[in-house]
PDB file of C-alpha atoms and ligand atoms in Angstrom:
ATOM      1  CA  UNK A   1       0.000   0.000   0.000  1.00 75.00           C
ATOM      2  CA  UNK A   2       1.022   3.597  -0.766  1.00 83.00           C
ATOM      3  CA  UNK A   3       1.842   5.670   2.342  1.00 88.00           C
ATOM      4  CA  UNK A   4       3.217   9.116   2.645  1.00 88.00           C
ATOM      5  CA  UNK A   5       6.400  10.240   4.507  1.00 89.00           C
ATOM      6  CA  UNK A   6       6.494  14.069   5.209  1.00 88.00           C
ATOM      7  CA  UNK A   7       9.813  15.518   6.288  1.00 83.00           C
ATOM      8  CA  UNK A   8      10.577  18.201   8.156  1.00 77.00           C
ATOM      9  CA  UNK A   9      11.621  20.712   5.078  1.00 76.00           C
ATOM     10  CA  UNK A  10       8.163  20.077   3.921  1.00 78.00           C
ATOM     11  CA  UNK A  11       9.222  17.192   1.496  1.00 81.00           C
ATOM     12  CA  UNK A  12       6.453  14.291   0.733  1.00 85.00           C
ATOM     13  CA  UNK A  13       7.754  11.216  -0.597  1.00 89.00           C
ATOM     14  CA  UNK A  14       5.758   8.796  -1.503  1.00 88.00           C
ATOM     15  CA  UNK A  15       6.846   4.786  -0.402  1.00 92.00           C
ATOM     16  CA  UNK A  16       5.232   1.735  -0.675  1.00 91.00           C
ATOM     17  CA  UNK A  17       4.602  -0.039   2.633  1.00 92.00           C
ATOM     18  CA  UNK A  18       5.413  -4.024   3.059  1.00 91.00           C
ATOM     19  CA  UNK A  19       4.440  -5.575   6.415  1.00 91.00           C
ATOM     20  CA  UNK A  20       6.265  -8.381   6.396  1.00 90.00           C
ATOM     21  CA  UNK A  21       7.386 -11.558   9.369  1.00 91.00           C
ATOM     22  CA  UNK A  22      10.689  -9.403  10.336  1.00 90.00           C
ATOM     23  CA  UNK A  23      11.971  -7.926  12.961  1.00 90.00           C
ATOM     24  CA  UNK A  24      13.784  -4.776  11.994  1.00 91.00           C
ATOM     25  CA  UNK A  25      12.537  -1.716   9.677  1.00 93.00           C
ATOM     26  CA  UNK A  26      14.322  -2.183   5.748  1.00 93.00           C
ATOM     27  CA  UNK A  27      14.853   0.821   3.281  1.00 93.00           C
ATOM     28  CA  UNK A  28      15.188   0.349  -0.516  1.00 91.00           C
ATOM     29  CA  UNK A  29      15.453   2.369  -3.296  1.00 88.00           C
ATOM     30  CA  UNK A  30      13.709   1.046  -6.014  1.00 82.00           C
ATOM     31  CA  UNK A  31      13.213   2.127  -9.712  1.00 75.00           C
ATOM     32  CA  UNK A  32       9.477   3.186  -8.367  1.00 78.00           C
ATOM     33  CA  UNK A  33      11.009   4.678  -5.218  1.00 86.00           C
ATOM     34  CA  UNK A  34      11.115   3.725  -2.316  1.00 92.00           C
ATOM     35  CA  UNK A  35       9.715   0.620  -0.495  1.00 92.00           C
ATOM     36  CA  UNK A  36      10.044   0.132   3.349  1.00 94.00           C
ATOM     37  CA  UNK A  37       9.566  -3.400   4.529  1.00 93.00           C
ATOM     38  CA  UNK A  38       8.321  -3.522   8.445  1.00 93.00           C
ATOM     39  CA  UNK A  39       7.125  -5.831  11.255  1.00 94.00           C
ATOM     40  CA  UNK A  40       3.523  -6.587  10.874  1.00 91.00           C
ATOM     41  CA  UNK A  41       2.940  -5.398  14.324  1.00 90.00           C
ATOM     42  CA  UNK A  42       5.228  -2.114  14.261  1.00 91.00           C
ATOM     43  CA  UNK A  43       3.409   0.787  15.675  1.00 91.00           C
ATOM     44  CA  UNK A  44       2.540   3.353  13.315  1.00 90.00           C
ATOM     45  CA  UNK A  45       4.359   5.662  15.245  1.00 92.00           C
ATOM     46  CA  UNK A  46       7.153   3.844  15.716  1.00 92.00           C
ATOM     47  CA  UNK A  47       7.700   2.929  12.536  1.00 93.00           C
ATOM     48  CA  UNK A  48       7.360   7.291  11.403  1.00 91.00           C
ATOM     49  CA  UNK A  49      10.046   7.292  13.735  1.00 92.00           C
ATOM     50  CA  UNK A  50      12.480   5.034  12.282  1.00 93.00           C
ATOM     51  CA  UNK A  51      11.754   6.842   8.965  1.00 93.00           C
ATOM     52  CA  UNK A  52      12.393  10.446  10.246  1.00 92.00           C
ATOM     53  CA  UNK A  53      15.539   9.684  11.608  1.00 92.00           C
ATOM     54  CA  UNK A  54      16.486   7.965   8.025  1.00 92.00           C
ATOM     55  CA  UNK A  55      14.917  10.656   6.223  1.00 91.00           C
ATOM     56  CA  UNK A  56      18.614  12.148   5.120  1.00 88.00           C
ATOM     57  CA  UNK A  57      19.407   8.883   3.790  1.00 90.00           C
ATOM     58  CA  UNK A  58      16.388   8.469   1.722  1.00 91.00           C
ATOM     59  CA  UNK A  59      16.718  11.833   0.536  1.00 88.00           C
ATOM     60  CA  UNK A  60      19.681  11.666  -0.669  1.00 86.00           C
ATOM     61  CA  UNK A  61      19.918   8.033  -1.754  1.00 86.00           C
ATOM     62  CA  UNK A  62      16.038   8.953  -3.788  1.00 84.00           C
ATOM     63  CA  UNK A  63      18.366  12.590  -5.181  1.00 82.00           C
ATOM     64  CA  UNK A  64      21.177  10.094  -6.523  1.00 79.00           C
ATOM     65  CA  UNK A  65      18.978   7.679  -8.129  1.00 78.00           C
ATOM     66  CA  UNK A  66      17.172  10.210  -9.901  1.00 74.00           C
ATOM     67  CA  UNK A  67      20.269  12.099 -11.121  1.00 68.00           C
ATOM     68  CA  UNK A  68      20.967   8.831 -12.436  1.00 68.00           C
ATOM     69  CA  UNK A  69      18.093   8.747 -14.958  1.00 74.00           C
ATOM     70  CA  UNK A  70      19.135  11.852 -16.741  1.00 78.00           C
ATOM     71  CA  UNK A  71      22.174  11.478 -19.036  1.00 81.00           C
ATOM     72  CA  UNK A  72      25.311  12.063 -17.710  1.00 84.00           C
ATOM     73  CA  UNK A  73      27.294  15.524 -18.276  1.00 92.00           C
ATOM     74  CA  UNK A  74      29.543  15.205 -21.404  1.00 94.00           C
ATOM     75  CA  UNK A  75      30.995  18.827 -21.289  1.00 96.00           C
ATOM     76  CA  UNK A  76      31.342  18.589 -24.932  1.00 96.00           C
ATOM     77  CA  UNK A  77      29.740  21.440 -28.015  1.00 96.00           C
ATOM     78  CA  UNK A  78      26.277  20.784 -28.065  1.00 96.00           C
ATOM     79  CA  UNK A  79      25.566  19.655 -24.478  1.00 95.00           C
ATOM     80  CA  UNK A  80      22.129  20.643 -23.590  1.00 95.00           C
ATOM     81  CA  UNK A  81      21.999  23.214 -20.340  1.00 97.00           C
ATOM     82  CA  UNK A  82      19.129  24.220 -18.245  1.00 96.00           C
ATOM     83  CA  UNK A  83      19.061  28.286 -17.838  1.00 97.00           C
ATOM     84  CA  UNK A  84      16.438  29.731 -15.494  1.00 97.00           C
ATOM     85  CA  UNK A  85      14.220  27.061 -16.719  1.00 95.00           C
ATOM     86  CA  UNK A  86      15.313  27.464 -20.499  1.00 95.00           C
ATOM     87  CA  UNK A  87      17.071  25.297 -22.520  1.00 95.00           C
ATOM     88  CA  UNK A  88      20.859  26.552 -23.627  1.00 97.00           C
ATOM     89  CA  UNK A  89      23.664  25.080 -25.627  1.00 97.00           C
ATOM     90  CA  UNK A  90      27.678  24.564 -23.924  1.00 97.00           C
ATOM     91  CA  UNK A  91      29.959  26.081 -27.081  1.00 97.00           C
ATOM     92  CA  UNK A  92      33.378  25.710 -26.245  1.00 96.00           C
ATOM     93  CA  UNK A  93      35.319  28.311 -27.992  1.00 94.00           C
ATOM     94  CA  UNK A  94      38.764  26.776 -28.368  1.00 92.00           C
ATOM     95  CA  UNK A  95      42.265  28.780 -27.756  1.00 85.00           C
ATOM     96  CA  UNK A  96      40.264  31.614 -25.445  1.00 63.00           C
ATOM     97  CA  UNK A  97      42.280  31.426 -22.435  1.00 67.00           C
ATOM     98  CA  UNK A  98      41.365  35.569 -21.107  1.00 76.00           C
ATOM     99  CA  UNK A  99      38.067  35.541 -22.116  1.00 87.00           C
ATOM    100  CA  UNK A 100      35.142  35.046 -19.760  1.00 93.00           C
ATOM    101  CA  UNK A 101      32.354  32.428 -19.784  1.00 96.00           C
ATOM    102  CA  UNK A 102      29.365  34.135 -21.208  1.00 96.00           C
ATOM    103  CA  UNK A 103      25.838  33.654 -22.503  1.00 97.00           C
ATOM    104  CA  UNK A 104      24.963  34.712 -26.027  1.00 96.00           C
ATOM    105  CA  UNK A 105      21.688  34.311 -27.286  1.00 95.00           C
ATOM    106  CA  UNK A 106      20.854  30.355 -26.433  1.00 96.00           C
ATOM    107  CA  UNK A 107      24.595  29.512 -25.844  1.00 97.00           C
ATOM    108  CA  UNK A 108      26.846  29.422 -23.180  1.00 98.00           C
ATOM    109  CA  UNK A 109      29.987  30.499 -24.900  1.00 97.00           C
ATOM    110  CA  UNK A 110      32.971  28.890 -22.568  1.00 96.00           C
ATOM    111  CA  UNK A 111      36.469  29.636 -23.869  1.00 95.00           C
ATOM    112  CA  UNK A 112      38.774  26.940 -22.997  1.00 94.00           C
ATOM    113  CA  UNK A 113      42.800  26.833 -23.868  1.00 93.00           C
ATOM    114  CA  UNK A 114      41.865  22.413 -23.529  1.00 94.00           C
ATOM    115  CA  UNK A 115      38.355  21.379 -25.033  1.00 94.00           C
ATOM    116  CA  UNK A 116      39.330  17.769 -24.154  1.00 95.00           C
ATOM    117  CA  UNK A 117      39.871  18.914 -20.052  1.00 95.00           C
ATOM    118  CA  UNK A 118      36.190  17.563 -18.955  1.00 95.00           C
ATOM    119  CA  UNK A 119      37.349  18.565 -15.339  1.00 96.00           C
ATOM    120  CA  UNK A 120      38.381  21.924 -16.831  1.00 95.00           C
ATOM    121  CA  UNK A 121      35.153  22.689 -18.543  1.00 96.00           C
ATOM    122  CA  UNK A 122      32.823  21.559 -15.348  1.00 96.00           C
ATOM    123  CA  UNK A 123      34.600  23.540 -13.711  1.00 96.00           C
ATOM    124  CA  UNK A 124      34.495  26.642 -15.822  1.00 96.00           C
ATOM    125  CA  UNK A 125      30.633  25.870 -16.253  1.00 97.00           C
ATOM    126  CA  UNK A 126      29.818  25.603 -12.886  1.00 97.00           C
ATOM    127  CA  UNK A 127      31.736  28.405 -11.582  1.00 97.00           C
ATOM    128  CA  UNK A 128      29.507  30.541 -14.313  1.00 98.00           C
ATOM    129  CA  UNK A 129      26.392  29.410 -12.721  1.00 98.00           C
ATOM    130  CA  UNK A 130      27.253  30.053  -9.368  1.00 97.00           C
ATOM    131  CA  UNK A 131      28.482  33.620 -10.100  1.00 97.00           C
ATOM    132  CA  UNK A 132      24.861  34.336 -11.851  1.00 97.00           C
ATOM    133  CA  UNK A 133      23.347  32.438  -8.658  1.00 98.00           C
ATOM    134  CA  UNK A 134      24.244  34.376  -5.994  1.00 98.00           C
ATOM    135  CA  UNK A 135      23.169  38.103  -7.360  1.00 98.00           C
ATOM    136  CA  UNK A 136      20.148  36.933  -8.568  1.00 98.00           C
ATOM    137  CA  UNK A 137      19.349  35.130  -5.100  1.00 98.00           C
ATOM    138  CA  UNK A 138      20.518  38.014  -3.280  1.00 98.00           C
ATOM    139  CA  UNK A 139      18.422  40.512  -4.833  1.00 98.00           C
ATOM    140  CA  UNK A 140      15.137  38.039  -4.550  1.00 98.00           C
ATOM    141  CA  UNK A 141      15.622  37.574  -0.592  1.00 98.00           C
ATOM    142  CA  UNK A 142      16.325  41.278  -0.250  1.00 98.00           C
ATOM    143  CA  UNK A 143      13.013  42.405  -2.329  1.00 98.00           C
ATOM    144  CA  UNK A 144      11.089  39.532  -0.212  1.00 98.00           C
ATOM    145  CA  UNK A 145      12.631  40.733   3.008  1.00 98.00           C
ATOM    146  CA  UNK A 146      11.706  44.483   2.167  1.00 98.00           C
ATOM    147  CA  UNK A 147       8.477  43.451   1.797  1.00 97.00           C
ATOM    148  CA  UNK A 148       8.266  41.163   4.971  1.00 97.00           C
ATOM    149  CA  UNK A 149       9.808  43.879   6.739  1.00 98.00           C
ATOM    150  CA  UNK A 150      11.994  41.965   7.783  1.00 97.00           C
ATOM    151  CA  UNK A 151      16.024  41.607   7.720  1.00 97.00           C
ATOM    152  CA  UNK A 152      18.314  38.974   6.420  1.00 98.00           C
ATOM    153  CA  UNK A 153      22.052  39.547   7.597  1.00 97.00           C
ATOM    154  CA  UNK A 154      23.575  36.935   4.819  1.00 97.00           C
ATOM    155  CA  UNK A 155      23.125  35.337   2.092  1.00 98.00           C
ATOM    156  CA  UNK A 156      25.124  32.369   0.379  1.00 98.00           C
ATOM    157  CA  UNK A 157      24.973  29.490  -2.054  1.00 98.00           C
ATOM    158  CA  UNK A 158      24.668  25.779  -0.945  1.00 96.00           C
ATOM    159  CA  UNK A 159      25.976  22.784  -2.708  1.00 94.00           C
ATOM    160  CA  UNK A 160      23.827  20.315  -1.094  1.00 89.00           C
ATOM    161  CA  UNK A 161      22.638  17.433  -2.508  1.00 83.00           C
ATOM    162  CA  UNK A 162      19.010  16.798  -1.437  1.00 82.00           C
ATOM    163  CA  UNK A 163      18.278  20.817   0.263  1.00 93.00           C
ATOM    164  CA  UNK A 164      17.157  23.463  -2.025  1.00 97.00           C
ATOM    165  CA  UNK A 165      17.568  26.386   0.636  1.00 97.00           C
ATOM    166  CA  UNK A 166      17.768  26.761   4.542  1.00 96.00           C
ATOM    167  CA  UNK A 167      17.632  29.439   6.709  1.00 96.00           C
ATOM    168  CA  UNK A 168      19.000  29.956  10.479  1.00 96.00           C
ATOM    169  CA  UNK A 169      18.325  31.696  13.925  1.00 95.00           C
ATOM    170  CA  UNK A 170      21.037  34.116  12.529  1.00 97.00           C
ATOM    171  CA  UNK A 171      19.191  35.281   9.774  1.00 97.00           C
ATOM    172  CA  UNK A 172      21.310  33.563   7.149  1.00 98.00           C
ATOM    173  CA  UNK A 173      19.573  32.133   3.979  1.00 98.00           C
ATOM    174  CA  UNK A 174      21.646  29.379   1.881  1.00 98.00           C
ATOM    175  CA  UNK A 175      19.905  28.489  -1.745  1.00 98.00           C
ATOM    176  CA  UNK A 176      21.446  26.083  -3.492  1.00 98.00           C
ATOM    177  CA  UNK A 177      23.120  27.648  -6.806  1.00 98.00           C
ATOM    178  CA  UNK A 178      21.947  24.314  -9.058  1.00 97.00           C
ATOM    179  CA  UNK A 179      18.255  26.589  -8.825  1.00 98.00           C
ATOM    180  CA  UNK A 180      19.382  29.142 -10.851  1.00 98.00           C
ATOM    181  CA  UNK A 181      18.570  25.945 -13.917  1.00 97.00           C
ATOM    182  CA  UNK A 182      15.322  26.136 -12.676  1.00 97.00           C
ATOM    183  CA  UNK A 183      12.322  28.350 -14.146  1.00 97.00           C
ATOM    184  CA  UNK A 184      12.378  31.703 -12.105  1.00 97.00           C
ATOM    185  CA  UNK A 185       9.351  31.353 -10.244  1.00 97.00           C
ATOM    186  CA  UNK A 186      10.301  27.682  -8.781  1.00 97.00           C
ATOM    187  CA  UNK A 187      13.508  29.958  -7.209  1.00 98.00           C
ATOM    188  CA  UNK A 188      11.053  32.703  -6.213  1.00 98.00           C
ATOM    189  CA  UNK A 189       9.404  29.785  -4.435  1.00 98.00           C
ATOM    190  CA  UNK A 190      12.628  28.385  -2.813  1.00 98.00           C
ATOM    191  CA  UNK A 191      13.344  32.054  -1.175  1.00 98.00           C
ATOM    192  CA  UNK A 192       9.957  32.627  -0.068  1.00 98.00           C
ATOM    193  CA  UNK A 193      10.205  29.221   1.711  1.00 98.00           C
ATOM    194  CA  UNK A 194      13.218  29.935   2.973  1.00 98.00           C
ATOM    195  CA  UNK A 195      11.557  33.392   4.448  1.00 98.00           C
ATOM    196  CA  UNK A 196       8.770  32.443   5.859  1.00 98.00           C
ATOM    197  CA  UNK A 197      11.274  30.193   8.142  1.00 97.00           C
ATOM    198  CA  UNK A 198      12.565  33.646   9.490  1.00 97.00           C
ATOM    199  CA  UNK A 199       9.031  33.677  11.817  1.00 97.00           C
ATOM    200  CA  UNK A 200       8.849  29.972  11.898  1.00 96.00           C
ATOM    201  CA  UNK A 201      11.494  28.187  12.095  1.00 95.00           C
ATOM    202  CA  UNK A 202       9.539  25.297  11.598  1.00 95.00           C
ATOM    203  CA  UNK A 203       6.796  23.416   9.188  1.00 95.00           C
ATOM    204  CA  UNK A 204       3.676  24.366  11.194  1.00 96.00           C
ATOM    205  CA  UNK A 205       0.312  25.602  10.291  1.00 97.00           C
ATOM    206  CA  UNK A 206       1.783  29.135  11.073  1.00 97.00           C
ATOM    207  CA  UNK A 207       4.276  28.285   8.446  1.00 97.00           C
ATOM    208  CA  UNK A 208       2.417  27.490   5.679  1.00 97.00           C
ATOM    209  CA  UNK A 209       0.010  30.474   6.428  1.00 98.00           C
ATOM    210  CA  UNK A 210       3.879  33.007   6.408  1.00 97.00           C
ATOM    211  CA  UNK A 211       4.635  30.718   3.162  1.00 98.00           C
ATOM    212  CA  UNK A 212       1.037  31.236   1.424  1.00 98.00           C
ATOM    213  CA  UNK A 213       1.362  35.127   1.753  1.00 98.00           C
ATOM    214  CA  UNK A 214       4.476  35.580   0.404  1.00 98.00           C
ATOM    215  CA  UNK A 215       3.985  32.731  -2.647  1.00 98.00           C
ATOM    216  CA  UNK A 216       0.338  32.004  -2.727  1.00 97.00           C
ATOM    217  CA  UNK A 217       0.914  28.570  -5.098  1.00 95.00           C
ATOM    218  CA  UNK A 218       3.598  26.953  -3.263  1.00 96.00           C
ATOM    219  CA  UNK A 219       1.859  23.197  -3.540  1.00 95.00           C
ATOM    220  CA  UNK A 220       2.102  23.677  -7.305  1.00 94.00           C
ATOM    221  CA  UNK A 221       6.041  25.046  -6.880  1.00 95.00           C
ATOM    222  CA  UNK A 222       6.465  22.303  -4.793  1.00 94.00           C
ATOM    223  CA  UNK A 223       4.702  19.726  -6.992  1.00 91.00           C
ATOM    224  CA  UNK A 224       7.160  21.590 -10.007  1.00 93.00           C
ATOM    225  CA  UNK A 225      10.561  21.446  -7.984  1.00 94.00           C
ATOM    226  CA  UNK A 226      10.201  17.420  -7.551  1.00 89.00           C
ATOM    227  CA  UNK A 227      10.215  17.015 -11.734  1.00 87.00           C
ATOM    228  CA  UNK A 228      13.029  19.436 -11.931  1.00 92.00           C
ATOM    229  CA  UNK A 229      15.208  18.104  -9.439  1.00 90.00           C
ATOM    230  CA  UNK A 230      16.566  15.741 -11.634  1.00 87.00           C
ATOM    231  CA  UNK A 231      17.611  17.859 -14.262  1.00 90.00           C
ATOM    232  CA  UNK A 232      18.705  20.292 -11.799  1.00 94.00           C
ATOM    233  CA  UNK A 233      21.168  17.328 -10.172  1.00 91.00           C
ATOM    234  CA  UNK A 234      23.198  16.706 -13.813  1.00 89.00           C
ATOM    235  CA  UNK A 235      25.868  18.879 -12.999  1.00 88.00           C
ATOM    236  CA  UNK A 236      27.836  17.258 -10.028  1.00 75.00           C
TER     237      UNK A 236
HETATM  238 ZN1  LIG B 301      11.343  24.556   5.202  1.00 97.62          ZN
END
């Protein structure tokens, strides 16, 4: 039977629940996701337990598997890129060691002195996105805190695996740079979620009623982020 496992960043995955004659809790990742195998006379609470505290695991182990389905990074001409949520071509411009890394038109125009350096070219790539990243990110949480009237003393990017954003009781908001792939409003989302956590610091009622005023159609964000994720997880 399908159950649902909600997590504490407001994630619902979906698993399919097998009571069998066992004595211990098993996780598996399966092609259909994942399948938890319990004691037929665990209590329900007991076994939300044993998921909660495994819930980084099966994040990350369901992030992995799903990076997995998408091709992997070539870093060749012609590799398809995701660009706030449209598509772009990688054109490596061979010989252009001063230049910088830029976007013209559809293409992301990466000079490179070695077109056959893979580790070279990620690199380059990557360090592109994250310098977009963090101005656009920045300037979202400050327009969302002005509103909010509230204030944010940092901003920074994340590299995290299975977290899109978090936020501390020091007024710091991380977003994870691999959102600035992702369609504008699905970041817009990401911040306000992350904002709403500066009055609750939690995933309460209260929460969600912070979250709905500052991004009215976050189940539909949410609902978008989830088919994203794996093309946002291509680039290591
Ligand atoms: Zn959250």
């Amino acid at each position: 039977m399908t159950q649902q496992l909600a997590l504490p960043d407001g994630q619902v995955i979906p698993y399919q629940l097998c009571l069998r004659p066992r004595k211990t809790v098993g996780l598996k990742i399966t092609a259909s996701g994942l399948v938890v195998h319990a004691p037929h006379r665990l209590p329900a609470a007991q076994l939300a337990q044993v998921l909660q505290d495994k819930a980084h695991w099966i994040q990350s182990k369901l992030a992995l598997r799903a990076a997995m389905t998408e091709p992997p990074m070539q870093w060749q001409s012609g590799e398809a890129l995701w660009w706030m949520g449209q598509p772009i071509v990688l054109a490596l411009q061979p010989g252009g060691r001063q230049q910088a890394v830029r976007l013209e038109g559809a293409a992301l125009v990466v000079p490179t002195p070695e077109p056959d350096n893979l580790a070279l070219t990620a690199r380059k790539v990557l360090q592109w996105y994250q310098r977009q990243a963090l101005p656009d990110f920045s300037r979202r949480v400050q327009l969302v805190a002005t509103q909010m009237g509230e204030t944010v003393n940092h901003v920074a990017l994340s590299n995290a695996r299975a977290r899109w954003g978090s936020c501390n009781s020091r007024r710091e908001i991380r977003l994870n740079w691999r959102l600035i792939q992702a369609p504008p409003q699905l970041i817009q989302y990401v911040v306000c979620h992350e904002m709403a956590h500066l009055r609750e610091m939690n995933h309460s009622a209260r929460f969600y009623a912070e979250l709905r005023a500052l991004y009215a159609d976050y189940l539909a964000a949410e609902a978008a982020l989830k088919q994203w994720s794996n093309k946002l997880h291509r680039m290591a």
